[in-house]
XYZ file of C-alpha atoms in Angstrom:
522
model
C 25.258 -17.296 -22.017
C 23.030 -19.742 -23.803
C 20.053 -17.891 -23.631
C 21.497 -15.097 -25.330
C 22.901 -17.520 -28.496
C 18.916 -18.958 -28.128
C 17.787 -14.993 -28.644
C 19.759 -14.211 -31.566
C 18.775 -17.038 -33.342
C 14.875 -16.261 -33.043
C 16.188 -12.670 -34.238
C 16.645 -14.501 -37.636
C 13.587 -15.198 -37.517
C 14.408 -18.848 -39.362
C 12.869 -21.690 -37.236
C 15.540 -24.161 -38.851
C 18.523 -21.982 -36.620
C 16.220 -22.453 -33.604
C 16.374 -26.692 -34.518
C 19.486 -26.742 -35.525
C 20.424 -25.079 -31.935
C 18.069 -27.366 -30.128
C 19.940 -30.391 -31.613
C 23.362 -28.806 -30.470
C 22.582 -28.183 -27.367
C 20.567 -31.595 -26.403
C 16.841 -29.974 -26.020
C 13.777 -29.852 -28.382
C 10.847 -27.859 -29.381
C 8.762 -30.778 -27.563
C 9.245 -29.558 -24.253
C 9.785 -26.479 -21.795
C 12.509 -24.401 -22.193
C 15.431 -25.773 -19.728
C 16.838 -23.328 -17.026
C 20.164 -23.257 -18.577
C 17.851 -21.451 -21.429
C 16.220 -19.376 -19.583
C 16.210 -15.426 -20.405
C 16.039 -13.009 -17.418
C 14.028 -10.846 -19.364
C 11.067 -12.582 -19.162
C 9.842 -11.793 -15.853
C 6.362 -10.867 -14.550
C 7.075 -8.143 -12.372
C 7.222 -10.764 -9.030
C 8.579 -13.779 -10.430
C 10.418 -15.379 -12.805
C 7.942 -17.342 -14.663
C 9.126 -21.033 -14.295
C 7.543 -22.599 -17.068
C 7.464 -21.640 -20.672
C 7.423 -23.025 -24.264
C 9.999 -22.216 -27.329
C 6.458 -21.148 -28.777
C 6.438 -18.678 -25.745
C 9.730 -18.218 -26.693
C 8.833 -17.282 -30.694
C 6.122 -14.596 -29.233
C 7.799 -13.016 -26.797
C 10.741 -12.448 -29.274
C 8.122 -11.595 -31.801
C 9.326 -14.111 -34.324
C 6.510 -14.499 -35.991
C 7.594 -16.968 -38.719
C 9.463 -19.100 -36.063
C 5.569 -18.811 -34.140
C 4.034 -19.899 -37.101
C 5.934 -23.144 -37.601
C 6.306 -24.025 -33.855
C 2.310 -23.599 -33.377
C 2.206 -26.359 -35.760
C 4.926 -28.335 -34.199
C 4.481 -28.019 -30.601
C 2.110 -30.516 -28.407
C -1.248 -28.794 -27.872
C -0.740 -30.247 -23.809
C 2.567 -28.493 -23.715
C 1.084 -24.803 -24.832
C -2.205 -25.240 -22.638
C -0.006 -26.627 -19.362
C 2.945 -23.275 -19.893
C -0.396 -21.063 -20.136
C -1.301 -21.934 -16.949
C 1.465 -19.565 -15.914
C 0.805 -16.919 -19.007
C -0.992 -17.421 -22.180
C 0.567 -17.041 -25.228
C -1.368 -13.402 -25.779
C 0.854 -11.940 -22.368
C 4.472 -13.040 -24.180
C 3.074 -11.658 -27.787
C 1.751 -8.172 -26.135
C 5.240 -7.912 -24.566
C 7.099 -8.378 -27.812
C 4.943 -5.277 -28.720
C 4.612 -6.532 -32.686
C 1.466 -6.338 -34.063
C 1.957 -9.500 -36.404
C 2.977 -11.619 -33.711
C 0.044 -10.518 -31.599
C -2.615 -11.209 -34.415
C -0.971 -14.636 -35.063
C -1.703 -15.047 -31.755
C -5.670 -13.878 -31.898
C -5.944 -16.080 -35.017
C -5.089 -19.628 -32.979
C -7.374 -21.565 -31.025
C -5.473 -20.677 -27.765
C -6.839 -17.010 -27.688
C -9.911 -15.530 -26.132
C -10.951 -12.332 -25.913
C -11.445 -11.877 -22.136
C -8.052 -13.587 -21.524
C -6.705 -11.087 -24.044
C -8.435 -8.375 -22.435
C -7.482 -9.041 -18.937
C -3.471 -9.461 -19.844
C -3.401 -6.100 -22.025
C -5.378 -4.395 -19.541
C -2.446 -5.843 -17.015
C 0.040 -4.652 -18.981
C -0.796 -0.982 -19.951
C -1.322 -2.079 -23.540
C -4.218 0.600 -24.143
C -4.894 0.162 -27.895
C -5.116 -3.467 -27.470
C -7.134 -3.043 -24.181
C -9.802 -0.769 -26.573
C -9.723 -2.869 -29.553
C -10.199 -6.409 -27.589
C -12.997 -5.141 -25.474
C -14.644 -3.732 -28.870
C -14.460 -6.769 -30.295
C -16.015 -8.774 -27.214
C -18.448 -5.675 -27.368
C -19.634 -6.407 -30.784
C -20.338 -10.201 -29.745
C -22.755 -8.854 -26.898
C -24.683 -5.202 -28.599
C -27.060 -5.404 -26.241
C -24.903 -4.813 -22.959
C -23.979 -2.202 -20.854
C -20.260 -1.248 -20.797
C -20.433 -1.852 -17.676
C -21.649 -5.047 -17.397
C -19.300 -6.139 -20.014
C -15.996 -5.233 -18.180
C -17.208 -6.872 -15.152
C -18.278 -10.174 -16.871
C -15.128 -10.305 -18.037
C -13.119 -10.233 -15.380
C -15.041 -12.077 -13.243
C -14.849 -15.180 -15.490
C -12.135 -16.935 -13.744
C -11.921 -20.400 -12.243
C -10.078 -19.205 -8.897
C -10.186 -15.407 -8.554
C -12.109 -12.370 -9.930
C -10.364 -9.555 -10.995
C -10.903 -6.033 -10.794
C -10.309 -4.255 -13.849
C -9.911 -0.778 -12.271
C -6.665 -2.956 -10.296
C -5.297 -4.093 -13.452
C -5.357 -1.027 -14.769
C -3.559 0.630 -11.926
C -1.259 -2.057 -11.648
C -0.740 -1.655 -15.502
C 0.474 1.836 -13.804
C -0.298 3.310 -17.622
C -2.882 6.295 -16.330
C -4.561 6.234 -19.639
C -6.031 2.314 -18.894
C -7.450 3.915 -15.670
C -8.977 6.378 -17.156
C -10.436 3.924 -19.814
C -12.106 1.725 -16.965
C -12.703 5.133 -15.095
C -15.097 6.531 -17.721
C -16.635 3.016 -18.311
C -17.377 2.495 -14.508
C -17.193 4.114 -10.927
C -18.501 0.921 -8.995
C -15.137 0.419 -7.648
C -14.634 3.556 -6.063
C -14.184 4.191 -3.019
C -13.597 0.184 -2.577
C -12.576 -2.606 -5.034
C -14.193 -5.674 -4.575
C -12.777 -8.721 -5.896
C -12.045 -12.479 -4.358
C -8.872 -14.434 -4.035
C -8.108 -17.990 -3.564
C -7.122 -17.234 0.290
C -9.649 -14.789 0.872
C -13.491 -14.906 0.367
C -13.525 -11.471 -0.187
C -11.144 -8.302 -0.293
C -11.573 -4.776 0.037
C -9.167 -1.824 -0.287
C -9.718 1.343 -2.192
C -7.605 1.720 -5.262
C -5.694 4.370 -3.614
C -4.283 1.435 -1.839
C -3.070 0.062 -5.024
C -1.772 3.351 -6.643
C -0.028 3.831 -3.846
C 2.016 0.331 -3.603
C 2.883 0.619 -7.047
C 3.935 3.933 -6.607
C 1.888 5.572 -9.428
C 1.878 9.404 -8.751
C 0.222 10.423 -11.611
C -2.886 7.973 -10.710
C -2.500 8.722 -7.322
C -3.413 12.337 -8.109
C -5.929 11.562 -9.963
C -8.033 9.361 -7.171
C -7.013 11.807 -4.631
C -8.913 14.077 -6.698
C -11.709 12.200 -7.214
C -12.727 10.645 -3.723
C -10.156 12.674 -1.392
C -11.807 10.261 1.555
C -9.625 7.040 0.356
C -6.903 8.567 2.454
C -8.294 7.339 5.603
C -10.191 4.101 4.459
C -8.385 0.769 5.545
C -7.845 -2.772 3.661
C -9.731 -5.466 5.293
C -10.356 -9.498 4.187
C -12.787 -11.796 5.252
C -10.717 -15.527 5.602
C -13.118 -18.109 7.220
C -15.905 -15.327 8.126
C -13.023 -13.308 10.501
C -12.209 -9.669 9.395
C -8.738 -8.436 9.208
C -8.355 -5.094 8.782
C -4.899 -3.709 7.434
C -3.666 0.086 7.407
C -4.130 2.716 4.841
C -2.777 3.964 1.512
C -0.493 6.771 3.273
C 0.873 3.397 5.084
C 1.208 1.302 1.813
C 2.753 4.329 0.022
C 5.461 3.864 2.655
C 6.011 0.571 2.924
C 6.565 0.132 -0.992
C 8.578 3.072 -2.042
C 11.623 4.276 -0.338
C 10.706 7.995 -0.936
C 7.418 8.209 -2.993
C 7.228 11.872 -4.334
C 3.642 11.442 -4.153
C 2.948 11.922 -0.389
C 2.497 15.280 -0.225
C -0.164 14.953 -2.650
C -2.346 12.469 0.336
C -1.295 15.002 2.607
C -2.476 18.881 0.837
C -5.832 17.922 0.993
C -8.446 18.901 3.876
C -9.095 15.374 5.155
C -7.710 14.632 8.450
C -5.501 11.731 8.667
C -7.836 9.691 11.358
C -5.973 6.233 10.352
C -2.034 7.417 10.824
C -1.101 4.614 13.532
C -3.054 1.772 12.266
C -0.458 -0.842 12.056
C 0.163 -4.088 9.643
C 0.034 -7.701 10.811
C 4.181 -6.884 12.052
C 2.533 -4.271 14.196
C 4.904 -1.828 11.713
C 3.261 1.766 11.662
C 3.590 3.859 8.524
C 6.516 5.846 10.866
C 7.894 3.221 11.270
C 8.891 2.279 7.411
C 9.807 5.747 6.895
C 11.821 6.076 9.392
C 13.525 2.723 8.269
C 14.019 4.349 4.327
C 15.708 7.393 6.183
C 12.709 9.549 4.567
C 13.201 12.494 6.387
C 10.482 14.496 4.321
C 7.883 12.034 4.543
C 8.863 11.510 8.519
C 8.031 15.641 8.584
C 5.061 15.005 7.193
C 4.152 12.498 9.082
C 4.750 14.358 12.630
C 2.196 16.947 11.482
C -0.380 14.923 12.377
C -1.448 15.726 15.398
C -2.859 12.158 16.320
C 0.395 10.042 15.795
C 1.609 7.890 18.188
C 5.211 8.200 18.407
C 5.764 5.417 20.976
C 4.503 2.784 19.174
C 6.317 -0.523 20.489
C 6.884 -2.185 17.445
C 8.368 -5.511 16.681
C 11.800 -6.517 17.286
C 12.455 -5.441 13.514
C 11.575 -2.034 13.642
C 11.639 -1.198 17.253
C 10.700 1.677 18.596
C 10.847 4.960 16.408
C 13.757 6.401 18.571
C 15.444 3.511 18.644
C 14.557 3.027 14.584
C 16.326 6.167 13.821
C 19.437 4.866 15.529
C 19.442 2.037 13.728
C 19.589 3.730 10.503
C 22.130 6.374 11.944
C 19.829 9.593 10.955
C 20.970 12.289 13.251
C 18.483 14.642 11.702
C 15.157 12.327 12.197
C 16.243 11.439 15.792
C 16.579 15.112 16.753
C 13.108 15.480 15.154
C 11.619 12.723 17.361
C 13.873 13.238 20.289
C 12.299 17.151 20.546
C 8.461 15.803 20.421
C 7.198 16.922 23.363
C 5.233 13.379 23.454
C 8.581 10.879 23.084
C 9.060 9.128 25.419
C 13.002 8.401 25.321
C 13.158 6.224 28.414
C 10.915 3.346 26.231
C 13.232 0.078 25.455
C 12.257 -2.592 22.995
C 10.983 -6.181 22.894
C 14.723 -7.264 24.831
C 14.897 -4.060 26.966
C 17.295 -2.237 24.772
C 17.282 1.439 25.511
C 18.242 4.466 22.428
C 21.524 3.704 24.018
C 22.104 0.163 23.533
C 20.762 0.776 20.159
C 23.670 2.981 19.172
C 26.278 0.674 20.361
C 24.886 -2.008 19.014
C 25.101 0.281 15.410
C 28.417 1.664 16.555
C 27.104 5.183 16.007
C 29.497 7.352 17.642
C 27.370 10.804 16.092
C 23.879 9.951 17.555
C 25.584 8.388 20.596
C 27.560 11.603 21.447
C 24.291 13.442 20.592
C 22.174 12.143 22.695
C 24.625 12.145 26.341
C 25.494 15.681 25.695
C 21.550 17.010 25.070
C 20.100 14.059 27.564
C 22.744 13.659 30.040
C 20.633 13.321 33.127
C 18.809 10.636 30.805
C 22.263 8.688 29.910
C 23.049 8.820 33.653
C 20.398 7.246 34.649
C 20.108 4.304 32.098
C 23.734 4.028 31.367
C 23.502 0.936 33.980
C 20.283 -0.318 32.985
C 21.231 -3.802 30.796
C 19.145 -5.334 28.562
C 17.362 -9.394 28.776
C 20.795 -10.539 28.049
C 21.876 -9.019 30.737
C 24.521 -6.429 29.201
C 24.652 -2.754 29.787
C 25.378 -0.150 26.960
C 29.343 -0.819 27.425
C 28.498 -4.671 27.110
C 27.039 -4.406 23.851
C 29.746 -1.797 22.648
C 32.662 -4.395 23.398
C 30.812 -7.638 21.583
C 29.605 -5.783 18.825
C 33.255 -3.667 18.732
C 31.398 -0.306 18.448
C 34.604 1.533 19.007
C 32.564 4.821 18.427
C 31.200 4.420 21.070
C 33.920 4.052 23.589
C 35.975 6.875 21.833
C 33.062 8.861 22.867
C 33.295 8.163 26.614
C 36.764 8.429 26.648
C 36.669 12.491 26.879
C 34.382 11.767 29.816
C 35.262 9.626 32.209
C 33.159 9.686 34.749
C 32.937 7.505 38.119
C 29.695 5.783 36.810
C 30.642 5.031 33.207
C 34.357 3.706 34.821
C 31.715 1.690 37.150
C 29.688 0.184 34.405
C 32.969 -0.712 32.148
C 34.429 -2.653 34.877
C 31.309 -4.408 36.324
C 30.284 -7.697 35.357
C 27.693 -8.567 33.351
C 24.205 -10.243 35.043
C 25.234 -13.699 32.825
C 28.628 -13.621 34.235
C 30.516 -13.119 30.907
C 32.667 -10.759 32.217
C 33.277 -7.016 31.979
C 34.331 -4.839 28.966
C 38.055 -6.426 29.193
C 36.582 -10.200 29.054
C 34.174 -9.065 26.114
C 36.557 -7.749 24.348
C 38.681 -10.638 24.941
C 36.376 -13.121 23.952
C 35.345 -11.668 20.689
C 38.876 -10.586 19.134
C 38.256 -6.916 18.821
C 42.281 -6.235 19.166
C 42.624 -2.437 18.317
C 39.470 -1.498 20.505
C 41.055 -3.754 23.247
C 44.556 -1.501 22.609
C 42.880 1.827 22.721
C 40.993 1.104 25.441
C 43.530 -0.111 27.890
C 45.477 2.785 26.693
C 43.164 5.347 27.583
C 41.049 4.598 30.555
C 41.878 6.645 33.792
C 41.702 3.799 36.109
C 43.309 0.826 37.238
C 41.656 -2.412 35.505
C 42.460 -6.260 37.163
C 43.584 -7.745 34.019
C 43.661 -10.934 36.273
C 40.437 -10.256 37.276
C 38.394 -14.503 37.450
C 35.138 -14.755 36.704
C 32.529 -17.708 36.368
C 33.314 -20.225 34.933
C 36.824 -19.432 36.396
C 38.639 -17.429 33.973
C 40.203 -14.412 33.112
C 40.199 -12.004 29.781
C 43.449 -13.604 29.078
C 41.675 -17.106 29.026
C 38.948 -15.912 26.978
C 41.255 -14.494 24.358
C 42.960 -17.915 24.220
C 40.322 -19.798 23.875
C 38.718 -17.679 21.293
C 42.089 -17.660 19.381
C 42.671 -13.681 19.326
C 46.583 -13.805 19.352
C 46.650 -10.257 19.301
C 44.389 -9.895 21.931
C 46.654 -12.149 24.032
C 49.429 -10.272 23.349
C 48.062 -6.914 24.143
C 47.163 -8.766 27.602
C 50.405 -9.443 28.779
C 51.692 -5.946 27.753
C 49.165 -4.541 29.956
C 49.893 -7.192 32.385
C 48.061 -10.106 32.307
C 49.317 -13.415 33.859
C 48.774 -16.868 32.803
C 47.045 -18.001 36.017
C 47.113 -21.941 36.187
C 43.602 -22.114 37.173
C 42.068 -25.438 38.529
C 39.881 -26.867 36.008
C 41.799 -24.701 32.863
C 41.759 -27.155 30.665
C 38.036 -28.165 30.758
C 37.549 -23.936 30.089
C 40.252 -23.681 27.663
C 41.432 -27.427 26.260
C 44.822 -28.368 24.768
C 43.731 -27.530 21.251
C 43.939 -24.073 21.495
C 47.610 -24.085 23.465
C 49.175 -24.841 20.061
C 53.070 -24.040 20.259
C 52.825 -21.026 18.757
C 49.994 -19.741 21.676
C 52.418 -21.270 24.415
C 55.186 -19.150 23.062
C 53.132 -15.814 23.138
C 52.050 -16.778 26.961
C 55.372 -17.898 27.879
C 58.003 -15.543 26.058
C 59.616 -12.386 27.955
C 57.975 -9.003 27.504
C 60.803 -7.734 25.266
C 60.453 -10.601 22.679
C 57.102 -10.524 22.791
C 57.180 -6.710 21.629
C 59.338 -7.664 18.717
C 56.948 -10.367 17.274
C 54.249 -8.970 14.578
C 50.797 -10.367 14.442
């Protein structure tokens, strides 16, 4: 890779190599580094940062000869346009060498608040101390406090908060450094955005995003009460409020260690179902992780609302837990005295179309032999599409499913395999069919216990032998006529069907004898 050759020659620290490789490979120190130059190493923490110089280059590397001869080099409108992503002082404070960074100090594209703010950012606490001294010593007469608030606040677009730099530094010692400066941002932060005229959330809120369990201790400690306080913005003079920490702490980490620590204290957790702008509880994302431990922490509070009707991407929590197969947080949910397991979701899905749809033969067989009465009951019920539970299983070739139900055939579930579906696509046979699940198709023709019309028509005039054509499943139109399927001649066929898919090959499979058509393999 090119950006590797670029990095090894900054490591020889000789800005002639750096040329000479510039030449060779058609760039020059005039402009941005080119994407085929590009080092995934230098990333923010969100993005890649799209723009940046070879002097960027020179103090991120901390190559400080090469940084020397390239300040003097480089267009002063190239330097000032890259820093509009990151100064120079973010790339030398992430090289970590104190020459490079004091080269950097000594140029006219330093300050000390800009300085400030990026160490702070970046958990540098020596440099954090030593630049606010400095700025400090310019201004003897001010409070500490004032001071790290003027300094943040000096931005064109946004003010900063320093105690949210320092948390999102996640270094515990820059906390504490802004913590025994100033406690005006506890419990809220208050700082303003481009899109927002004003923000509040509690630094909890941060801590626990950036899943910092050390600082989240340490807040939890000092204003317990942040548990329960929610984000909220002011766009346009409208307030939007947004859940909690316990909610963010959820959202952001898979299985943050730190929960138990927002839990052991006496505060009551008043805010548990306060949903996001998704209307996605904090149950809901931990169901989603599989966090069993933080989903048995969150069913001790005696307020949450288990039947939250989420969106159509986290559904229900019942029908969440399906979808990410955990046996052991559905039977937890399922034995609430307060579920509801009758609730569908946004398209009328019940638990049980939600474990065909995942093919989840474990929680399926679960739930009919503990709920029985309950599968009984829905096992007709279809969905807005019109499909029941045995619908979805054959589209989505959940063959779980079906190998479930075939040690219990009863007259109801042999009723719902063979009905049609509200839409008129056909039964389990046409479904099946149509989407070229072969083996399913095999097994199950092989081991229901009762008579299916293979030559069964329906709308728009066709049978499962038709759909299999048309879809191309050879194997599926072999199994057919094995089973017994005809090739019905049906008026209009070749509007449903069309020459194109009666290729010779198909015509021989439909129009063979039984016996040859065992011997060929597919």
């Amino acid at each position: 890779m090119l950006f590797e050759v670029l990095r090894e020659a900054y490591k020889t620290n000789n800005v002639t190599e750096i040329i000479k490789f510039l030449a060779i490979n058609g760039s020059n120190i005039h402009s941005f580094v080119p994407k085929q130059f590009h080092d995934p190493d230098i990333f923010d923490g969100v993005n890649k940062i799209l723009k940046y110089t070879y002097l960027d280059l020179a103090a991120f590397y901390g190559s400080t000869k090469i940084f020397q001869e390239l300040l003097k080099r480089i267009p002063k409108e190239i330097i000032l346009e890259s820093s509009e992503y990151h100064p120079l002082i973010y790339y030398a404070l992430k090289s970590g060498n104190d020459e490079t960074i004091y080269e950097v100090t000594e140029s006219e594209y330093f300050t000390l608040k800009v300085g400030f703010i990026e160490a702070l950012s970046l958990g540098k606490l020596f440099w954090t101390k030593k630049f606010f001294n400095n700025y400090k010593a310019l201004n003897p007469n001010a409070k500490d406090e004032d001071l790290i608030f003027s300094i943040c606040s000096d931005q064109e677009f946004r003010q900063e908060s320093p105690l949210k730099l320092a948390i999102q530094s996640k270094n515990i010692h820059c906390v504490g450094f802004i913590l025994n400066i100033t406690t005006k941002e506890i419990p809220y932060l208050h700082y303003k955005t481009v899109f927002c005229n004003s923000v509040k959330q509690t630094p909890l809120h941060v801590a626990a995003k950036y899943g910092c369990s050390d600082i989240v201790t340490l807040l939890m400690n000092i204003y317990p009460a942040m548990v329960n306080m929610p984000k909220f913005s002011f766009v346009s003079g409208k307030k939007k409020t947004k859940p909690t920490p316990v909610f963010y702490a959820l959202k952001h980490n898979p299985f943050p260690d730190f929960l138990p620590e927002m839990f052991n204290h006496s505060i009551p957790m008043t805010s548990i179902n306060v949903a996001d702008e998704l209307n996605n509880t904090a149950l809901n994302y931990a169901i989603s992780n599989s966090d069993i431990e933080s989903v048995k922490l969150l069913l001790q509070c005696n307020n949450l609302d288990v039947q939250y009707r989420a969106t159509k991407e986290f559904k229900p929590p019942t029908h969440a837990a399906i979808r990410v197969c955990n046996l052991e947080i559905l039977k937890l949910l399922m034995e609430l005295p307060q579920t509801y397991p009758r609730r569908v979701d946004l398209y009328d899905n019940t638990i049980f179309h939600e474990a065909a749809y995942n093919n989840w033969g474990e929680g399926f067989k679960y739930l009919i032999e503990n709920y029985n009465d309950l599968f009984e009951q829905l096992m007709r019920r279809t969905n807005k599409l019109g499909f029941n539970v045995f619908h979805v299983a054959a589209i989505y070739g959940s063959d779980q499913i079906f190998r479930v139900m075939y040690q219990r055939q009863t007259r109801e579930f042999l009723e719902c395999v063979t009905s049609q579906s509200v839409l008129n696509s056909g039964c389990v046979i046409h479904l099946l069919a149509a989407n070229g699940h072969s083996e399913i198709l095999e097994e199950f023709l092989s081991n229901i216990q009762t008579s299916i019309n293979l030559d069964q028509i329906i709308m728009p005039k066709a049978t499962s032998l038709h759909y299999a054509i048309k879809g191309g499943h050879e194997k599926c139109v072999k199994i057919l006529r094995l089973h017994g399927a005809h090739f019905l001649d049906l008026p209009g066929f070749k509007s449903i069907v069309g020459p194109n898919y009666l290729y010779p090959f198909m015509l021989h499979l439909l129009t063979c004898d039984l016996d040859e058509l065992r011997e060929i393999e597919l």
